[in-house]
Short mmCIF file of C-alpha atoms in Angstrom, two decimals:
data_model
loop_
_atom_site.label_atom_id
_atom_site.label_comp_id
_atom_site.label_asym_id
_atom_site.label_seq_id
_atom_site.Cartn_x
_atom_site.Cartn_y
_atom_site.Cartn_z
CA MET A 67 4.19 9.37 -9.26
CA ILE A 68 1.32 7.65 -7.47
CA THR A 69 1.76 7.60 -3.70
CA LYS A 70 1.82 4.05 -2.33
CA ARG A 71 -0.36 3.21 0.67
CA ILE A 72 0.49 1.18 3.75
CA ILE A 73 -2.57 -0.50 5.25
CA PRO A 74 -2.78 -2.50 8.48
CA CYS A 75 -5.55 -5.10 8.62
CA LEU A 76 -7.64 -6.03 11.64
CA ASP A 77 -9.02 -9.57 11.37
CA VAL A 78 -11.73 -9.58 14.02
CA LYS A 79 -13.27 -12.70 15.58
CA ASP A 80 -15.57 -12.61 18.61
CA GLY A 81 -14.69 -8.99 19.20
CA ARG A 82 -10.91 -9.49 19.23
CA VAL A 83 -8.18 -9.05 16.63
CA VAL A 84 -6.72 -12.45 15.68
CA LYS A 85 -4.04 -13.70 13.29
CA GLY A 86 -3.17 -17.07 11.83
CA VAL A 87 -1.10 -18.72 9.09
CA ASN A 88 -2.65 -19.70 5.76
CA PHE A 89 -6.01 -18.60 7.25
CA LEU A 90 -5.68 -21.27 10.00
CA GLY A 91 -4.57 -21.45 13.65
CA LEU A 92 -6.00 -18.12 14.79
CA ALA A 93 -4.35 -16.56 17.84
CA ASP A 94 -5.62 -13.64 19.93
CA VAL A 95 -3.77 -10.36 19.39
CA SER A 96 -5.53 -7.34 20.90
CA SER A 97 -8.58 -5.10 21.10
CA PRO A 98 -9.59 -3.75 17.66
CA VAL A 99 -10.34 -0.32 19.10
CA LYS A 100 -6.94 -0.10 20.79
CA LEU A 101 -5.08 -1.24 17.68
CA ALA A 102 -7.10 1.02 15.38
CA ARG A 103 -6.20 4.06 17.47
CA PHE A 104 -2.55 3.06 17.48
CA TYR A 105 -2.43 2.72 13.68
CA SER A 106 -4.31 5.96 13.10
CA GLU A 107 -1.67 7.75 15.16
CA SER A 108 1.30 5.82 13.72
CA GLY A 109 1.26 6.81 10.06
CA ALA A 110 -1.05 4.22 8.51
CA ASP A 111 -2.71 5.51 5.34
CA GLU A 112 -5.88 3.46 5.74
CA LEU A 113 -7.27 0.69 7.90
CA VAL A 114 -9.08 -2.52 6.95
CA PHE A 115 -11.53 -4.19 9.37
CA TYR A 116 -12.66 -7.73 8.55
CA ASP A 117 -15.22 -9.64 10.61
CA ILE A 118 -13.62 -12.88 9.46
CA THR A 119 -16.25 -15.38 10.60
CA ALA A 120 -19.42 -13.49 9.68
CA SER A 121 -19.87 -15.21 6.31
CA ALA A 122 -18.96 -18.68 7.55
CA GLU A 123 -21.37 -18.29 10.47
CA GLY A 124 -24.11 -16.86 8.26
CA ARG A 125 -24.61 -13.71 10.29
CA ALA A 126 -24.39 -9.96 9.89
CA LEU A 127 -21.20 -8.12 10.72
CA PHE A 128 -20.88 -6.94 14.32
CA THR A 129 -21.53 -3.21 14.22
CA ASP A 130 -20.99 -2.18 17.84
CA ILE A 131 -17.22 -2.68 17.72
CA LEU A 132 -17.11 -1.24 14.20
CA CYS A 133 -18.76 1.98 15.39
CA GLU A 134 -16.15 2.27 18.16
CA VAL A 135 -13.30 1.75 15.71
CA ALA A 136 -14.69 4.28 13.22
CA ALA A 137 -15.12 6.89 15.95
CA THR A 138 -11.53 6.36 17.10
CA ILE A 139 -9.59 6.84 13.86
CA PHE A 140 -8.93 9.67 11.43
CA ILE A 141 -7.92 7.66 8.36
CA PRO A 142 -10.09 5.95 5.71
CA LEU A 143 -11.71 2.71 6.88
CA THR A 144 -12.62 -0.28 4.72
CA VAL A 145 -14.95 -2.84 6.28
CA GLY A 146 -15.83 -6.39 5.23
CA GLY A 147 -17.39 -9.59 6.53
CA GLY A 148 -20.94 -10.81 6.04
CA ILE A 149 -21.72 -8.25 3.33
CA ASN A 150 -24.50 -9.90 1.31
CA THR A 151 -26.90 -7.12 0.32
CA VAL A 152 -27.00 -3.43 -0.53
CA GLU A 153 -28.64 -2.98 2.87
CA ASP A 154 -25.48 -4.40 4.45
CA PHE A 155 -23.50 -1.73 2.60
CA ASP A 156 -25.82 0.92 3.97
CA ARG A 157 -25.57 -0.38 7.53
CA VAL A 158 -21.77 -0.51 7.51
CA LEU A 159 -21.39 2.90 5.89
CA LYS A 160 -23.68 4.41 8.53
CA CYS A 161 -21.36 2.95 11.16
CA GLY A 162 -18.53 5.07 9.76
CA ALA A 163 -16.92 2.98 7.03
CA ASP A 164 -15.58 4.80 3.96
CA LYS A 165 -15.44 1.72 1.73
CA VAL A 166 -17.09 -1.69 1.88
CA SER A 167 -15.33 -4.93 1.03
CA VAL A 168 -17.30 -7.79 -0.54
CA ASN A 169 -16.13 -11.36 -0.92
CA SER A 170 -18.39 -14.36 -0.30
CA GLY A 171 -21.53 -12.26 -0.72
CA ALA A 172 -20.45 -11.20 -4.20
CA ILE A 173 -19.58 -14.79 -5.12
CA ARG A 174 -23.11 -15.87 -4.22
CA ASN A 175 -24.70 -12.84 -5.88
CA PRO A 176 -22.38 -11.09 -8.38
CA SER A 177 -25.03 -8.45 -9.13
CA LEU A 178 -24.37 -7.06 -5.64
CA ILE A 179 -21.22 -5.40 -6.99
CA GLY A 180 -23.09 -3.46 -9.66
CA GLU A 181 -26.01 -2.59 -7.40
CA ALA A 182 -23.72 -1.20 -4.72
CA ALA A 183 -21.54 0.67 -7.24
CA LYS A 184 -24.62 2.29 -8.76
CA ARG A 185 -25.90 3.44 -5.38
CA TYR A 186 -22.66 4.43 -3.64
CA GLY A 187 -20.12 4.82 -6.45
CA ASP A 188 -17.36 2.53 -7.71
CA GLN A 189 -14.87 4.01 -5.23
CA CYS A 190 -16.92 2.60 -2.35
CA VAL A 191 -16.92 -1.01 -3.59
CA VAL A 192 -13.86 -3.10 -2.80
CA LEU A 193 -13.72 -6.63 -4.18
CA SER A 194 -11.69 -8.76 -1.79
CA VAL A 195 -10.53 -12.05 -3.27
CA ASP A 196 -9.08 -14.94 -1.27
CA ALA A 197 -7.09 -16.94 -3.82
CA LYS A 198 -4.99 -20.09 -3.68
CA ARG A 199 -3.18 -22.27 -6.17
CA VAL A 200 -5.04 -25.48 -7.00
CA ASP A 201 -3.52 -27.76 -9.64
CA GLY A 202 -1.56 -24.87 -11.10
CA GLN A 203 -4.56 -22.52 -11.30
CA TYR A 204 -5.60 -19.61 -9.09
CA HIS A 205 -8.89 -20.54 -7.43
CA VAL A 206 -11.25 -18.24 -5.55
CA PHE A 207 -12.04 -19.37 -2.01
CA ALA A 208 -15.13 -18.32 -0.06
CA LYS A 209 -16.17 -18.22 3.61
CA GLY A 210 -12.88 -16.95 4.95
CA GLY A 211 -10.76 -19.26 2.84
CA ARG A 212 -12.66 -22.37 3.89
CA GLU A 213 -14.43 -23.26 0.63
CA ASP A 214 -12.92 -23.73 -2.83
CA THR A 215 -15.40 -22.28 -5.32
CA GLY A 216 -13.54 -23.69 -8.32
CA MET A 217 -13.74 -20.23 -9.92
CA ASP A 218 -10.71 -18.83 -11.74
CA ALA A 219 -9.48 -15.93 -9.60
CA ILE A 220 -8.13 -13.79 -12.44
CA GLU A 221 -11.34 -14.05 -14.45
CA TRP A 222 -13.44 -13.36 -11.36
CA ILE A 223 -11.45 -10.20 -10.64
CA ARG A 224 -11.73 -9.05 -14.26
CA ARG A 225 -15.48 -9.65 -14.10
CA GLY A 226 -15.83 -7.85 -10.77
CA VAL A 227 -14.11 -4.73 -12.05
CA GLY A 228 -16.33 -4.83 -15.14
CA MET A 229 -19.39 -4.83 -12.86
CA GLY A 230 -18.20 -1.80 -10.90
CA ALA A 231 -15.65 -2.77 -8.24
CA GLY A 232 -13.38 0.24 -7.79
CA GLU A 233 -10.58 -1.50 -5.93
CA ILE A 234 -9.19 -5.03 -5.57
CA VAL A 235 -7.69 -6.62 -2.48
CA LEU A 236 -5.86 -9.81 -3.41
CA ASN A 237 -5.39 -12.07 -0.42
CA SER A 238 -2.99 -14.88 -1.27
CA ILE A 239 -3.81 -17.83 0.99
CA ASP A 240 -0.54 -19.48 -0.07
CA THR A 241 1.54 -16.69 1.45
CA ASP A 242 -0.79 -15.53 4.26
CA GLY A 243 1.09 -15.25 7.55
CA VAL A 244 4.14 -17.07 6.17
CA LYS A 245 6.26 -13.88 6.11
CA LYS A 246 8.27 -14.87 3.05
CA GLY A 247 7.14 -11.98 0.85
CA PHE A 248 4.07 -11.03 -1.16
CA ASP A 249 2.74 -13.32 -3.89
CA LEU A 250 4.30 -11.38 -6.77
CA GLU A 251 3.32 -13.91 -9.43
CA MET A 252 -0.37 -13.84 -8.53
CA LEU A 253 -0.37 -10.05 -8.13
CA ASP A 254 1.24 -9.59 -11.54
CA ALA A 255 -1.48 -11.71 -13.13
CA VAL A 256 -4.13 -9.47 -11.55
CA CYS A 257 -2.42 -6.20 -12.48
CA ARG A 258 -2.34 -7.29 -16.11
CA VAL A 259 -6.15 -7.54 -16.38
CA VAL A 260 -7.47 -4.55 -14.38
CA ASP A 261 -6.96 -0.80 -14.34
CA VAL A 262 -8.26 -0.10 -10.82
CA PRO A 263 -6.14 0.07 -7.64
CA VAL A 264 -4.78 -3.30 -6.50
CA ILE A 265 -3.89 -3.94 -2.86
CA ALA A 266 -1.45 -6.73 -2.09
CA SER A 267 -2.25 -8.84 0.97
CA GLY A 268 -0.54 -11.86 2.46
CA GLY A 269 3.11 -12.63 3.01
CA ALA A 270 4.84 -9.49 4.28
CA GLY A 271 7.61 -10.37 6.73
CA CYS A 272 9.92 -7.36 6.70
CA GLN A 273 10.39 -3.88 5.26
CA GLU A 274 12.27 -5.25 2.25
CA ASP A 275 9.19 -7.19 1.17
CA PHE A 276 7.37 -3.89 0.59
CA VAL A 277 10.35 -2.46 -1.30
CA THR A 278 10.41 -5.55 -3.51
CA LEU A 279 6.64 -5.38 -4.01
CA PHE A 280 6.53 -1.80 -5.24
CA ASN A 281 9.74 -1.97 -7.27
CA THR A 282 8.76 -5.23 -8.97
CA LEU A 283 5.09 -4.38 -9.53
CA PRO A 284 4.71 -0.60 -9.81
CA LYS A 285 1.03 -1.07 -10.70
CA VAL A 286 0.30 -2.31 -7.17
CA ASP A 287 -1.13 0.63 -5.22
CA ALA A 288 -0.86 -0.56 -1.63
CA GLY A 289 0.60 -3.16 0.69
CA LEU A 290 -1.62 -4.63 3.39
CA ALA A 291 -0.32 -6.57 6.37
CA ALA A 292 -1.35 -7.66 9.83
CA SER A 293 0.97 -9.62 12.13
CA ILE A 294 4.19 -7.74 11.36
CA PHE A 295 2.46 -4.52 12.41
CA HIS A 296 0.48 -6.05 15.30
CA PHE A 297 3.57 -7.56 16.94
CA GLY A 298 5.85 -4.58 16.34
CA GLU A 299 8.11 -6.36 13.86
CA VAL A 300 7.75 -3.47 11.42
CA ASP A 301 7.07 0.13 12.43
CA ILE A 302 4.98 1.95 9.83
CA ARG A 303 6.91 5.23 10.03
CA ASP A 304 10.21 3.36 9.70
CA LEU A 305 8.80 1.42 6.77
CA LYS A 306 7.76 4.61 5.01
CA SER A 307 11.20 6.10 5.57
CA THR A 308 12.77 2.99 4.01
CA LEU A 309 10.41 3.15 1.03
CA HIS A 310 11.19 6.85 0.54
CA GLN A 311 14.92 6.12 0.63
CA ASN A 312 14.35 3.55 -2.09
CA GLY A 313 12.65 6.07 -4.37
CA ILE A 314 9.11 4.90 -3.65
CA SER A 315 6.57 7.68 -3.14
CA VAL A 316 4.72 7.48 0.18
CA ARG A 317 2.87 9.86 2.49
CA ARG A 318 5.34 10.80 5.24
#
């Protein structure tokens, strides 16, 4: 049985971890270095670090804080935000990242996925997709959920995997921060078209949401969340114990 992963996410803006609802109304949470250390010591399987305004502001990802975070933790680190070139991959990996997440940069230049996969391996390239329902269709949004590209999210994900993306993070804007459960319908549509790991993001509000996620969609490899971990609503070790009790394989 494949071991499921629990992944906290640090959305970083101006050097601080922030969190909002439906990608809006960002509120300050904590220091990314402090939170990263806490999660590394609290049973998290991996950590995701997003510089959430880098693409919208047209700048490179802040690397000073990233280097501090990478030096602090002992679990795999995925980094995204403002990744537009293979050189950006190189810069972030040299800061200590294990995997690099592409979103808006890949939308602008899809060949980036293949170029990065060829140089660093498929396992290093994570395609992060911010998706939202528009007129009954799943649309891809760019620039931190600010811009509707009009692209079909399922087809974009299928295409990205075909070009070399080794992992998918599906961020449902509809459920982000709402705490009513993961977007099972959207996740199921993704799992049906790819054979690489899929990480569910957006909507977790309690331990039961993770149980429901993995029991309903066994193809989903990991659950990613932010606010419920940041504000102590769900303890990662307690969550893993609950998952284990429900017959779901996790690292203890």
